[in-house]
Amino acid sequence: MPLPKNFLWGGATAANQCEGAYAEGGRGLANVDVIPYGKDRFAVESGMQKMLELDDEHFYPACGAIDMYHRYKEDIRLFGEMGFRVYRLSIGWTRIFPNGDEEEPNEEGLRFYEDLFRECHKYGIEPLVTITHFDCPIHLIKKYGGWRNRKLVDFYGRLVRVLFERYKGLVKYWLTFNEINMLLHAPFMGAGIVLEEGEDRFATLYTAAHHELVASALATKIAHEVDPENKVGCMLAAGMYYPCTCRPEDVRAAQMRGQENYFFIDVQSRGYYPNYAKKMFERRGFTLPELPGDAALLRENTVDFISFSYYQSRTAAAQAEGMKMGEGNGFGGPKNPYLKESEWGWPVDPLGLRNTMNEIYDRYQKPLFIVENGLGAKDELIPDGKGSYTVEDDYRIAYLRDHIRAFKECVEEDGVELLGYITWGPIDLVSAGTGEMSKRYGFIYVDRDDLGRGTLNRYRKKSFYWYKKVIESNGEDLD
Ligand code: BG6
């Protein structure tokens, strides 16, 4: 059985990784702007090092990024040329509310996204909007402490109401928080949290988690009220945990890591806190900062679909000491000796996508949506023989082809419902993890290097023509 005719093929970006123009159009400063390139990046991202301003000693790649703010028409035209049916992008919160706590939104920011959505529709592209993709106004961090403060639920509520009302009829697919589970791994990026010395990390992170979960349910409620056509999804940084061996202890370790991962989605999809989480809170002496009405809000406003990113499967062991550890999308674990790795050490596991999809679908029984997948690799720009340049990125084509085969088998043979497939970074952009430009995911090459040098010109890679063919044939022609 082939994929459904209305299957949504496309690509995804995040405002801070592509827009640039960080101080234009009335935009305010956000956490993502002040995460530097280089050795301090990880400490800042993970909330261990406080950096709430730009300084002269660091390079901040998000500030200029690939300048999509000024070039979105050219970029969307290229997406249209590939035949995209969906383009996933995120809203820069501080373009709409520069400080985050204003009463009135910034019209210039609203107009920017309105124009961008209209541009998408010109090419028959459906926009899918991530409301927050790792972004939080700096002012909300300085004044309120980020998502550890309940007030952020109200500010977020104000933001989403403005978005749903303004873009009614232009946007119908929404994601509330990108990779919501990343909050536990990169608290500054995920929730605008800088951990104070001596602070109870567990209590702070699960308090912020509760606030984001309530905000997500509130957004779902408002979205459905404003337009019953709206479809709202949660977004998980996915990847099934494999036990390192069949020792029951390793299987249990994998199960527990899985629960930690699914915790957020369990609440967003089922509408209540799972018992394993309540027990964990009890053991840690943590009381959920619930207000009257929260439980009902969560219960009555569950998501319509489950979206997720997939780059790799993961491994877990009861005793990881002495084992070789591997890299991954924020979730390193013992190395899996059965898998090859990317240049950045991320395991490559196409079958893991099918395994993961089955696990998620079994758990929630709601339509799935792959909203990120791709290979970060170094590319070499070469003359194309026609007076321009290109990249012979057969390695990227091979990665994507294997993953597309895997999800097609999952749909066709396992019967999993899948709304669409969206690759990460269809145009090269700044890496969230490392801040590099040289870690490229795109079908379109952008001439810019890790330190922001380059013409910013765009060039079609070999994979550009390949993906166009894949979409045209609705996934039948993968050669
Ligand atoms: C996901 C994020 O974690 O992975 C993206 O949602 C990110 O923002 C992507 O860019 C790839 O990770 P990286 O670190 O290679 O950019």
CSV table of C-alpha atoms and ligand atoms in Angstrom, one decimal:
chain,number,residue,atom,x,y,z
A,1,MET,CA,0.0,0.0,0.0
A,2,PRO,CA,1.6,3.3,-1.1
A,3,LEU,CA,1.7,6.4,1.2
A,4,PRO,CA,-1.5,8.4,1.2
A,5,LYS,CA,-1.8,11.0,-1.5
A,6,ASN,CA,-1.9,13.9,1.0
A,7,PHE,CA,1.2,12.8,2.7
A,8,LEU,CA,3.1,15.8,3.9
A,9,TRP,CA,6.7,16.0,2.6
A,10,GLY,CA,8.9,18.9,3.6
A,11,GLY,CA,11.6,20.4,5.7
A,12,ALA,CA,12.0,22.1,9.0
A,13,THR,CA,13.9,25.1,10.4
A,14,ALA,CA,14.0,27.1,13.7
A,15,ALA,CA,13.8,30.9,13.8
A,16,ASN,CA,17.0,31.3,15.8
A,17,GLN,CA,19.0,28.9,13.5
A,18,CYS,CA,18.1,30.6,10.3
A,19,GLU,CA,16.5,34.1,10.6
A,20,GLY,CA,19.4,36.2,11.9
A,21,ALA,CA,18.5,40.0,12.0
A,22,TYR,CA,18.3,39.6,15.8
A,23,ALA,CA,17.9,43.3,16.4
A,24,GLU,CA,15.6,44.2,13.5
A,25,GLY,CA,11.9,44.7,13.2
A,26,GLY,CA,11.6,45.6,16.9
A,27,ARG,CA,12.8,42.2,18.0
A,28,GLY,CA,14.0,41.7,21.6
A,29,LEU,CA,16.9,39.7,22.8
A,30,ALA,CA,16.3,35.9,23.5
A,31,ASN,CA,18.2,33.1,25.2
A,32,VAL,CA,19.1,31.6,21.8
A,33,ASP,CA,20.9,34.8,20.8
A,34,VAL,CA,23.4,34.7,23.7
A,35,ILE,CA,24.5,31.1,23.3
A,36,PRO,CA,28.0,31.5,21.9
A,37,TYR,CA,30.0,29.4,19.5
A,38,GLY,CA,33.0,27.7,20.9
A,39,LYS,CA,34.1,26.2,24.2
A,40,ASP,CA,31.5,28.0,26.4
A,41,ARG,CA,28.5,26.9,24.4
A,42,PHE,CA,27.7,23.7,26.2
A,43,ALA,CA,27.9,25.2,29.6
A,44,VAL,CA,25.6,28.1,28.6
A,45,GLU,CA,23.1,25.9,26.8
A,46,SER,CA,22.8,23.6,29.8
A,47,GLY,CA,22.3,26.4,32.3
A,48,MET,CA,25.6,25.9,34.1
A,49,GLN,CA,27.2,29.2,33.0
A,50,LYS,CA,25.3,32.4,33.1
A,51,MET,CA,25.4,34.5,29.9
A,52,LEU,CA,22.5,36.9,29.5
A,53,GLU,CA,24.1,39.5,27.3
A,54,LEU,CA,26.2,39.6,24.2
A,55,ASP,CA,29.8,40.4,24.8
A,56,ASP,CA,32.8,41.2,22.5
A,57,GLU,CA,34.8,38.1,23.4
A,58,HIS,CA,32.4,35.5,21.8
A,59,PHE,CA,30.9,34.9,18.4
A,60,TYR,CA,27.1,34.4,18.5
A,61,PRO,CA,26.0,32.5,15.4
A,62,ALA,CA,22.3,33.0,15.8
A,63,CYS,CA,22.5,36.8,15.6
A,64,GLY,CA,23.2,36.7,11.8
A,65,ALA,CA,22.5,33.0,11.1
A,66,ILE,CA,21.7,32.5,7.3
A,67,ASP,CA,19.8,35.8,7.1
A,68,MET,CA,16.6,34.2,6.2
A,69,TYR,CA,14.8,37.2,7.6
A,70,HIS,CA,15.8,39.0,4.5
A,71,ARG,CA,15.9,36.1,2.1
A,72,TYR,CA,12.9,34.1,2.9
A,73,LYS,CA,11.3,34.6,-0.5
A,74,GLU,CA,14.2,33.1,-2.3
A,75,ASP,CA,14.4,30.2,0.2
A,76,ILE,CA,10.7,29.4,0.0
A,77,ARG,CA,10.8,29.6,-3.8
A,78,LEU,CA,13.5,26.9,-3.6
A,79,PHE,CA,11.4,24.8,-1.2
A,80,GLY,CA,8.5,25.2,-3.8
A,81,GLU,CA,10.8,24.1,-6.5
A,82,MET,CA,11.5,20.9,-4.6
A,83,GLY,CA,7.7,20.4,-4.3
A,84,PHE,CA,7.4,20.8,-0.5
A,85,ARG,CA,3.9,20.3,0.7
A,86,VAL,CA,4.8,21.5,4.2
A,87,TYR,CA,7.4,23.8,5.7
A,88,ARG,CA,8.0,23.6,9.4
A,89,LEU,CA,9.3,26.8,10.9
A,90,SER,CA,9.2,28.5,14.3
A,91,ILE,CA,8.1,31.8,15.6
A,92,GLY,CA,10.7,34.0,17.2
A,93,TRP,CA,8.8,34.9,20.5
A,94,THR,CA,10.7,38.2,20.8
A,95,ARG,CA,9.6,39.3,17.3
A,96,ILE,CA,6.1,39.2,18.6
A,97,PHE,CA,6.6,40.2,22.2
A,98,PRO,CA,10.1,41.7,22.5
A,99,ASN,CA,10.2,41.5,26.3
A,100,GLY,CA,7.6,38.7,26.6
A,101,ASP,CA,5.4,40.5,29.2
A,102,GLU,CA,4.0,43.3,27.2
A,103,GLU,CA,0.2,43.7,26.8
A,104,GLU,CA,0.3,44.4,23.1
A,105,PRO,CA,2.2,42.5,20.4
A,106,ASN,CA,4.7,44.0,18.0
A,107,GLU,CA,2.9,44.5,14.6
A,108,GLU,CA,6.1,44.4,12.6
A,109,GLY,CA,6.9,40.9,13.9
A,110,LEU,CA,3.4,39.7,13.2
A,111,ARG,CA,3.5,41.1,9.7
A,112,PHE,CA,6.8,39.3,9.0
A,113,TYR,CA,5.3,35.9,9.7
A,114,GLU,CA,2.1,36.7,8.0
A,115,ASP,CA,4.0,37.6,4.8
A,116,LEU,CA,6.0,34.4,5.1
A,117,PHE,CA,3.0,32.2,5.5
A,118,ARG,CA,1.4,33.9,2.4
A,119,GLU,CA,4.6,33.2,0.5
A,120,CYS,CA,4.4,29.5,1.5
A,121,HIS,CA,0.8,29.3,0.3
A,122,LYS,CA,1.8,30.8,-3.1
A,123,TYR,CA,3.6,27.5,-3.7
A,124,GLY,CA,1.0,25.2,-2.2
A,125,ILE,CA,3.1,24.8,0.9
A,126,GLU,CA,1.3,24.2,4.2
A,127,PRO,CA,3.1,26.0,7.1
A,128,LEU,CA,3.6,24.0,10.3
A,129,VAL,CA,4.5,26.3,13.1
A,130,THR,CA,6.5,25.5,16.2
A,131,ILE,CA,5.5,28.1,18.7
A,132,THR,CA,8.7,27.9,20.7
A,133,HIS,CA,11.8,26.2,19.3
A,134,PHE,CA,14.3,26.7,22.2
A,135,ASP,CA,13.4,30.3,22.6
A,136,CYS,CA,12.6,32.5,25.5
A,137,PRO,CA,12.8,36.3,25.9
A,138,ILE,CA,15.9,37.4,27.9
A,139,HIS,CA,13.7,39.8,29.8
A,140,LEU,CA,11.6,36.9,31.1
A,141,ILE,CA,14.7,35.1,32.2
A,142,LYS,CA,16.1,38.1,34.0
A,143,LYS,CA,12.9,39.3,35.6
A,144,TYR,CA,11.1,36.0,36.3
A,145,GLY,CA,13.7,33.3,36.1
A,146,GLY,CA,12.4,31.6,32.9
A,147,TRP,CA,10.0,28.7,33.0
A,148,ARG,CA,10.6,28.0,36.7
A,149,ASN,CA,8.1,30.8,37.2
A,150,ARG,CA,4.4,30.2,36.8
A,151,LYS,CA,3.9,33.6,35.2
A,152,LEU,CA,5.4,32.3,32.0
A,153,VAL,CA,2.3,30.3,31.5
A,154,ASP,CA,0.3,33.5,31.2
A,155,PHE,CA,2.8,35.2,28.9
A,156,TYR,CA,2.9,32.1,26.7
A,157,GLY,CA,-0.9,32.1,26.8
A,158,ARG,CA,-1.0,35.7,25.5
A,159,LEU,CA,1.5,34.8,22.8
A,160,VAL,CA,-0.5,31.8,21.5
A,161,ARG,CA,-3.8,33.6,21.5
A,162,VAL,CA,-2.3,36.4,19.3
A,163,LEU,CA,-0.8,33.8,16.9
A,164,PHE,CA,-4.0,31.7,16.6
A,165,GLU,CA,-6.2,34.7,16.0
A,166,ARG,CA,-3.9,36.5,13.6
A,167,TYR,CA,-3.0,33.5,11.5
A,168,LYS,CA,-6.4,31.8,11.5
A,169,GLY,CA,-6.9,30.4,8.0
A,170,LEU,CA,-3.2,30.7,7.2
A,171,VAL,CA,-1.8,28.0,9.6
A,172,LYS,CA,-3.5,24.9,10.9
A,173,TYR,CA,-0.7,22.7,12.1
A,174,TRP,CA,0.9,23.8,15.4
A,175,LEU,CA,3.5,22.4,17.8
A,176,THR,CA,3.6,23.8,21.3
A,177,PHE,CA,7.3,23.2,22.3
A,178,ASN,CA,10.1,21.8,20.3
A,179,GLU,CA,11.6,18.7,21.8
A,180,ILE,CA,10.0,19.4,25.1
A,181,ASN,CA,12.1,16.7,26.8
A,182,MET,CA,15.3,18.6,26.0
A,183,LEU,CA,14.4,20.7,29.0
A,184,LEU,CA,15.9,18.1,31.3
A,185,HIS,CA,19.2,18.0,29.3
A,186,ALA,CA,19.7,21.6,28.2
A,187,PRO,CA,17.6,23.8,30.7
A,188,PHE,CA,18.8,27.2,29.4
A,189,MET,CA,17.9,26.3,25.8
A,190,GLY,CA,14.7,24.4,26.7
A,191,ALA,CA,13.4,26.6,29.4
A,192,GLY,CA,15.5,29.7,29.9
A,193,ILE,CA,16.9,28.4,33.2
A,194,VAL,CA,20.3,29.2,34.6
A,195,LEU,CA,20.8,27.0,37.6
A,196,GLU,CA,21.9,28.9,40.7
A,197,GLU,CA,24.6,27.4,43.0
A,198,GLY,CA,23.1,25.0,45.5
A,199,GLU,CA,19.7,25.0,43.7
A,200,ASP,CA,17.8,21.7,43.7
A,201,ARG,CA,18.1,20.8,40.0
A,202,PHE,CA,15.5,18.1,40.1
A,203,ALA,CA,12.8,20.4,41.7
A,204,THR,CA,13.6,23.3,39.4
A,205,LEU,CA,13.5,21.3,36.2
A,206,TYR,CA,10.3,19.4,37.0
A,207,THR,CA,8.6,22.7,38.1
A,208,ALA,CA,9.5,24.2,34.8
A,209,ALA,CA,8.3,21.0,33.1
A,210,HIS,CA,4.9,21.3,34.8
A,211,HIS,CA,4.7,24.9,33.7
A,212,GLU,CA,5.4,24.0,30.1
A,213,LEU,CA,3.0,21.1,30.2
A,214,VAL,CA,0.2,23.4,31.5
A,215,ALA,CA,1.1,26.0,28.9
A,216,SER,CA,1.0,23.4,26.2
A,217,ALA,CA,-2.5,22.3,27.3
A,218,LEU,CA,-3.6,25.9,27.5
A,219,ALA,CA,-2.4,26.5,23.9
A,220,THR,CA,-4.2,23.4,22.7
A,221,LYS,CA,-7.4,24.6,24.3
A,222,ILE,CA,-7.1,28.1,22.8
A,223,ALA,CA,-6.1,26.7,19.4
A,224,HIS,CA,-9.3,24.6,19.2
A,225,GLU,CA,-11.5,27.4,20.5
A,226,VAL,CA,-10.2,29.9,18.0
A,227,ASP,CA,-10.4,27.5,15.0
A,228,PRO,CA,-11.7,23.9,15.3
A,229,GLU,CA,-9.7,23.2,12.2
A,230,ASN,CA,-6.4,23.7,14.1
A,231,LYS,CA,-4.4,20.6,14.8
A,232,VAL,CA,-2.0,20.7,17.7
A,233,GLY,CA,0.9,18.3,18.3
A,234,CYS,CA,3.5,17.7,21.0
A,235,MET,CA,7.1,17.3,19.9
A,236,LEU,CA,9.5,14.7,21.3
A,237,ALA,CA,13.3,14.3,20.8
A,238,ALA,CA,12.7,10.6,20.1
A,239,GLY,CA,14.9,7.5,19.8
A,240,MET,CA,14.1,4.2,21.4
A,241,TYR,CA,16.4,3.0,24.2
A,242,TYR,CA,17.9,-0.4,23.5
A,243,PRO,CA,19.2,-2.4,26.4
A,244,CYS,CA,23.0,-3.0,26.0
A,245,THR,CA,22.5,-6.7,26.7
A,246,CYS,CA,19.5,-9.0,27.5
A,247,ARG,CA,20.4,-9.0,31.2
A,248,PRO,CA,17.2,-8.1,33.0
A,249,GLU,CA,19.0,-5.2,34.7
A,250,ASP,CA,19.9,-3.6,31.4
A,251,VAL,CA,16.3,-4.1,30.1
A,252,ARG,CA,15.1,-2.3,33.2
A,253,ALA,CA,17.6,0.5,32.7
A,254,ALA,CA,16.4,0.9,29.1
A,255,GLN,CA,12.8,1.0,30.3
A,256,MET,CA,13.5,3.7,32.9
A,257,ARG,CA,15.4,5.9,30.4
A,258,GLY,CA,12.4,5.4,28.1
A,259,GLN,CA,10.0,6.6,30.8
A,260,GLU,CA,12.1,9.6,31.5
A,261,ASN,CA,11.9,10.4,27.8
A,262,TYR,CA,8.1,9.8,27.4
A,263,PHE,CA,7.2,11.6,30.6
A,264,PHE,CA,6.2,14.8,28.8
A,265,ILE,CA,4.4,13.1,26.0
A,266,ASP,CA,2.5,10.8,28.5
A,267,VAL,CA,1.0,14.0,30.0
A,268,GLN,CA,0.4,15.8,26.7
A,269,SER,CA,-1.1,12.8,25.0
A,270,ARG,CA,-2.9,11.0,27.8
A,271,GLY,CA,-3.8,14.1,29.9
A,272,TYR,CA,-2.4,13.1,33.3
A,273,TYR,CA,0.8,12.4,35.2
A,274,PRO,CA,1.8,8.7,34.9
A,275,ASN,CA,2.2,6.7,38.1
A,276,TYR,CA,5.9,6.1,37.6
A,277,ALA,CA,6.4,9.9,37.6
A,278,LYS,CA,4.3,10.4,40.7
A,279,LYS,CA,6.3,7.7,42.5
A,280,MET,CA,9.6,9.3,41.4
A,281,PHE,CA,8.4,12.7,42.8
A,282,GLU,CA,7.4,11.1,46.1
A,283,ARG,CA,10.9,9.5,46.4
A,284,ARG,CA,12.6,12.8,45.7
A,285,GLY,CA,10.3,14.6,48.2
A,286,PHE,CA,9.1,16.9,45.4
A,287,THR,CA,5.6,18.3,45.3
A,288,LEU,CA,4.2,19.2,41.9
A,289,PRO,CA,3.4,22.9,41.9
A,290,GLU,CA,-0.2,22.3,40.7
A,291,LEU,CA,-2.8,24.9,40.9
A,292,PRO,CA,-6.6,24.2,41.1
A,293,GLY,CA,-7.7,23.6,37.5
A,294,ASP,CA,-4.4,22.3,36.2
A,295,ALA,CA,-5.4,18.7,36.3
A,296,ALA,CA,-8.7,19.4,34.4
A,297,LEU,CA,-6.8,21.5,31.8
A,298,LEU,CA,-4.3,18.8,31.2
A,299,ARG,CA,-7.0,16.1,31.0
A,300,GLU,CA,-9.3,18.0,28.7
A,301,ASN,CA,-6.7,19.3,26.2
A,302,THR,CA,-4.6,16.5,24.9
A,303,VAL,CA,-2.8,16.8,21.6
A,304,ASP,CA,-4.2,15.8,18.2
A,305,PHE,CA,-1.0,14.1,17.0
A,306,ILE,CA,2.5,13.1,18.2
A,307,SER,CA,5.4,14.7,16.3
A,308,PHE,CA,9.0,13.8,17.0
A,309,SER,CA,12.6,14.3,15.8
A,310,TYR,CA,14.6,11.1,15.1
A,311,TYR,CA,18.3,11.1,14.5
A,312,GLN,CA,19.3,7.9,16.2
A,313,SER,CA,18.4,5.1,18.6
A,314,ARG,CA,19.9,5.1,22.1
A,315,THR,CA,21.3,2.6,24.5
A,316,ALA,CA,21.1,2.0,28.2
A,317,ALA,CA,23.0,-0.2,30.7
A,318,ALA,CA,22.5,-0.7,34.4
A,319,GLN,CA,26.3,-0.3,34.8
A,320,ALA,CA,27.8,1.9,32.2
A,321,GLU,CA,31.1,2.3,34.0
A,322,GLY,CA,34.0,1.3,31.9
A,323,MET,CA,31.9,1.3,28.7
A,324,LYS,CA,32.8,3.5,25.7
A,325,MET,CA,30.3,6.3,25.6
A,326,GLY,CA,28.9,7.7,22.4
A,327,GLU,CA,27.5,11.1,21.2
A,328,GLY,CA,24.0,11.9,20.2
A,329,ASN,CA,21.3,14.5,19.9
A,330,GLY,CA,21.6,15.6,23.6
A,331,PHE,CA,21.3,12.0,24.7
A,332,GLY,CA,24.7,10.2,24.7
A,333,GLY,CA,24.9,6.7,26.1
A,334,PRO,CA,27.1,3.6,25.7
A,335,LYS,CA,28.2,3.1,22.1
A,336,ASN,CA,26.2,0.7,20.1
A,337,PRO,CA,28.8,-1.6,18.4
A,338,TYR,CA,26.3,-2.6,15.7
A,339,LEU,CA,25.9,0.8,14.3
A,340,LYS,CA,28.0,3.1,12.1
A,341,GLU,CA,28.3,6.7,13.2
A,342,SER,CA,28.1,10.1,11.5
A,343,GLU,CA,31.1,12.5,11.4
A,344,TRP,CA,29.8,13.9,14.6
A,345,GLY,CA,29.7,10.5,16.2
A,346,TRP,CA,25.9,10.2,16.1
A,347,PRO,CA,24.8,6.5,15.5
A,348,VAL,CA,23.0,5.9,12.3
A,349,ASP,CA,20.0,3.5,12.7
A,350,PRO,CA,17.3,3.5,10.0
A,351,LEU,CA,15.6,0.4,11.5
A,352,GLY,CA,15.6,2.3,14.8
A,353,LEU,CA,13.2,4.7,13.2
A,354,ARG,CA,10.7,1.9,12.6
A,355,ASN,CA,11.3,0.5,16.1
A,356,THR,CA,10.7,3.9,17.6
A,357,MET,CA,7.6,4.6,15.6
A,358,ASN,CA,6.1,1.3,16.6
A,359,GLU,CA,6.9,2.0,20.3
A,360,ILE,CA,5.3,5.5,20.2
A,361,TYR,CA,2.3,4.4,18.2
A,362,ASP,CA,1.6,1.5,20.6
A,363,ARG,CA,1.9,3.8,23.5
A,364,TYR,CA,-0.5,6.6,22.3
A,365,GLN,CA,-2.5,5.3,19.4
A,366,LYS,CA,-2.5,8.8,17.7
A,367,PRO,CA,-1.2,9.8,14.3
A,368,LEU,CA,2.5,10.4,14.2
A,369,PHE,CA,4.4,13.1,12.4
A,370,ILE,CA,8.2,12.9,11.7
A,371,VAL,CA,9.2,16.5,11.9
A,372,GLU,CA,13.0,16.2,12.0
A,373,ASN,CA,15.4,13.7,10.5
A,374,GLY,CA,18.6,14.1,8.7
A,375,LEU,CA,22.4,13.8,8.5
A,376,GLY,CA,24.7,16.5,9.7
A,377,ALA,CA,27.8,16.3,7.5
A,378,LYS,CA,30.7,18.3,6.1
A,379,ASP,CA,30.1,19.3,2.5
A,380,GLU,CA,32.4,20.4,-0.3
A,381,LEU,CA,31.2,23.0,-2.7
A,382,ILE,CA,32.4,22.3,-6.3
A,383,PRO,CA,31.7,23.8,-9.7
A,384,ASP,CA,28.6,22.3,-11.3
A,385,GLY,CA,29.9,22.7,-14.8
A,386,LYS,CA,27.1,25.2,-15.6
A,387,GLY,CA,28.6,28.3,-14.2
A,388,SER,CA,27.4,27.7,-10.6
A,389,TYR,CA,28.3,25.4,-7.7
A,390,THR,CA,26.9,22.2,-6.2
A,391,VAL,CA,27.7,19.5,-3.6
A,392,GLU,CA,27.8,15.8,-4.5
A,393,ASP,CA,26.2,14.7,-1.2
A,394,ASP,CA,25.6,11.0,-1.9
A,395,TYR,CA,26.1,10.2,1.8
A,396,ARG,CA,23.1,12.5,2.7
A,397,ILE,CA,21.0,10.9,0.0
A,398,ALA,CA,21.9,7.4,1.3
A,399,TYR,CA,21.0,8.4,4.9
A,400,LEU,CA,17.6,9.8,3.9
A,401,ARG,CA,16.8,7.0,1.5
A,402,ASP,CA,17.3,4.4,4.3
A,403,HIS,CA,15.2,6.3,6.7
A,404,ILE,CA,12.4,6.8,4.2
A,405,ARG,CA,12.4,3.1,3.4
A,406,ALA,CA,12.2,2.4,7.2
A,407,PHE,CA,9.2,4.6,7.8
A,408,LYS,CA,7.4,3.4,4.6
A,409,GLU,CA,7.7,-0.2,5.9
A,410,CYS,CA,6.4,1.0,9.2
A,411,VAL,CA,3.3,2.5,7.5
A,412,GLU,CA,2.8,-0.2,5.0
A,413,GLU,CA,3.6,-3.3,7.0
A,414,ASP,CA,3.0,-2.3,10.6
A,415,GLY,CA,0.0,0.0,9.9
A,416,VAL,CA,1.3,3.0,11.8
A,417,GLU,CA,-0.5,6.2,11.0
A,418,LEU,CA,1.9,8.9,9.7
A,419,LEU,CA,0.9,12.4,8.7
A,420,GLY,CA,4.2,13.3,7.0
A,421,TYR,CA,7.9,13.4,6.8
A,422,ILE,CA,9.9,16.6,7.4
A,423,THR,CA,13.7,16.6,7.2
A,424,TRP,CA,15.8,18.8,9.4
A,425,GLY,CA,17.5,21.9,7.9
A,426,PRO,CA,16.5,21.6,4.2
A,427,ILE,CA,18.7,24.6,3.8
A,428,ASP,CA,22.0,24.7,5.7
A,429,LEU,CA,21.7,26.5,9.0
A,430,VAL,CA,23.4,27.0,12.4
A,431,SER,CA,23.7,23.8,14.4
A,432,ALA,CA,21.8,24.0,17.7
A,433,GLY,CA,24.2,21.7,19.5
A,434,THR,CA,27.6,23.0,18.4
A,435,GLY,CA,26.8,26.4,16.8
A,436,GLU,CA,28.7,25.3,13.7
A,437,MET,CA,27.7,26.1,10.1
A,438,SER,CA,30.0,23.3,8.9
A,439,LYS,CA,27.6,20.7,10.3
A,440,ARG,CA,25.2,20.8,7.3
A,441,TYR,CA,21.9,19.1,6.8
A,442,GLY,CA,20.6,20.9,3.8
A,443,PHE,CA,19.5,20.2,0.2
A,444,ILE,CA,20.6,23.8,-0.3
A,445,TYR,CA,24.1,24.9,0.5
A,446,VAL,CA,24.6,28.2,2.2
A,447,ASP,CA,28.0,29.9,1.8
A,448,ARG,CA,28.8,30.8,5.4
A,449,ASP,CA,31.4,29.4,7.7
A,450,ASP,CA,31.5,28.7,11.4
A,451,LEU,CA,32.6,32.3,12.2
A,452,GLY,CA,30.0,34.0,10.0
A,453,ARG,CA,32.1,34.6,6.9
A,454,GLY,CA,30.8,34.1,3.4
A,455,THR,CA,28.5,35.5,0.7
A,456,LEU,CA,25.3,33.8,2.1
A,457,ASN,CA,24.7,32.7,-1.5
A,458,ARG,CA,22.5,29.6,-1.9
A,459,TYR,CA,23.4,26.6,-4.1
A,460,ARG,CA,21.4,23.4,-5.0
A,461,LYS,CA,23.1,20.2,-3.9
A,462,LYS,CA,22.6,16.8,-5.6
A,463,SER,CA,20.2,15.9,-2.8
A,464,PHE,CA,18.0,18.8,-3.9
A,465,TYR,CA,17.1,17.1,-7.2
A,466,TRP,CA,16.9,13.7,-5.5
A,467,TYR,CA,14.3,14.9,-2.8
A,468,LYS,CA,12.3,16.7,-5.5
A,469,LYS,CA,12.0,13.3,-7.3
A,470,VAL,CA,11.1,11.6,-4.0
A,471,ILE,CA,8.3,14.0,-3.4
A,472,GLU,CA,7.0,14.0,-7.0
A,473,SER,CA,6.7,10.2,-6.8
A,474,ASN,CA,5.2,10.3,-3.3
A,475,GLY,CA,8.1,8.3,-2.0
A,476,GLU,CA,8.1,5.6,-4.7
A,477,ASP,CA,11.2,6.6,-6.5
A,478,LEU,CA,14.1,6.6,-4.0
A,479,ASP,CA,17.0,5.9,-6.5
B,1,BG6,C1,17.2,18.9,17.2
B,1,BG6,C2,16.7,20.3,17.3
B,1,BG6,O1,17.6,18.6,18.5
B,1,BG6,O2,18.2,18.6,16.4
B,1,BG6,C3,17.3,21.2,16.2
B,1,BG6,O3,15.3,20.5,17.3
B,1,BG6,C4,18.7,20.8,15.9
B,1,BG6,O4,17.1,22.6,16.6
B,1,BG6,C5,18.7,19.4,15.4
B,1,BG6,O5,19.4,21.7,15.0
B,1,BG6,C6,20.1,18.9,15.0
B,1,BG6,O6,21.0,19.1,16.0
B,1,BG6,P1,22.4,19.8,15.7
B,1,BG6,O7,23.0,19.9,17.1
B,1,BG6,O8,23.1,19.0,14.8
B,1,BG6,O9,22.0,21.1,15.2
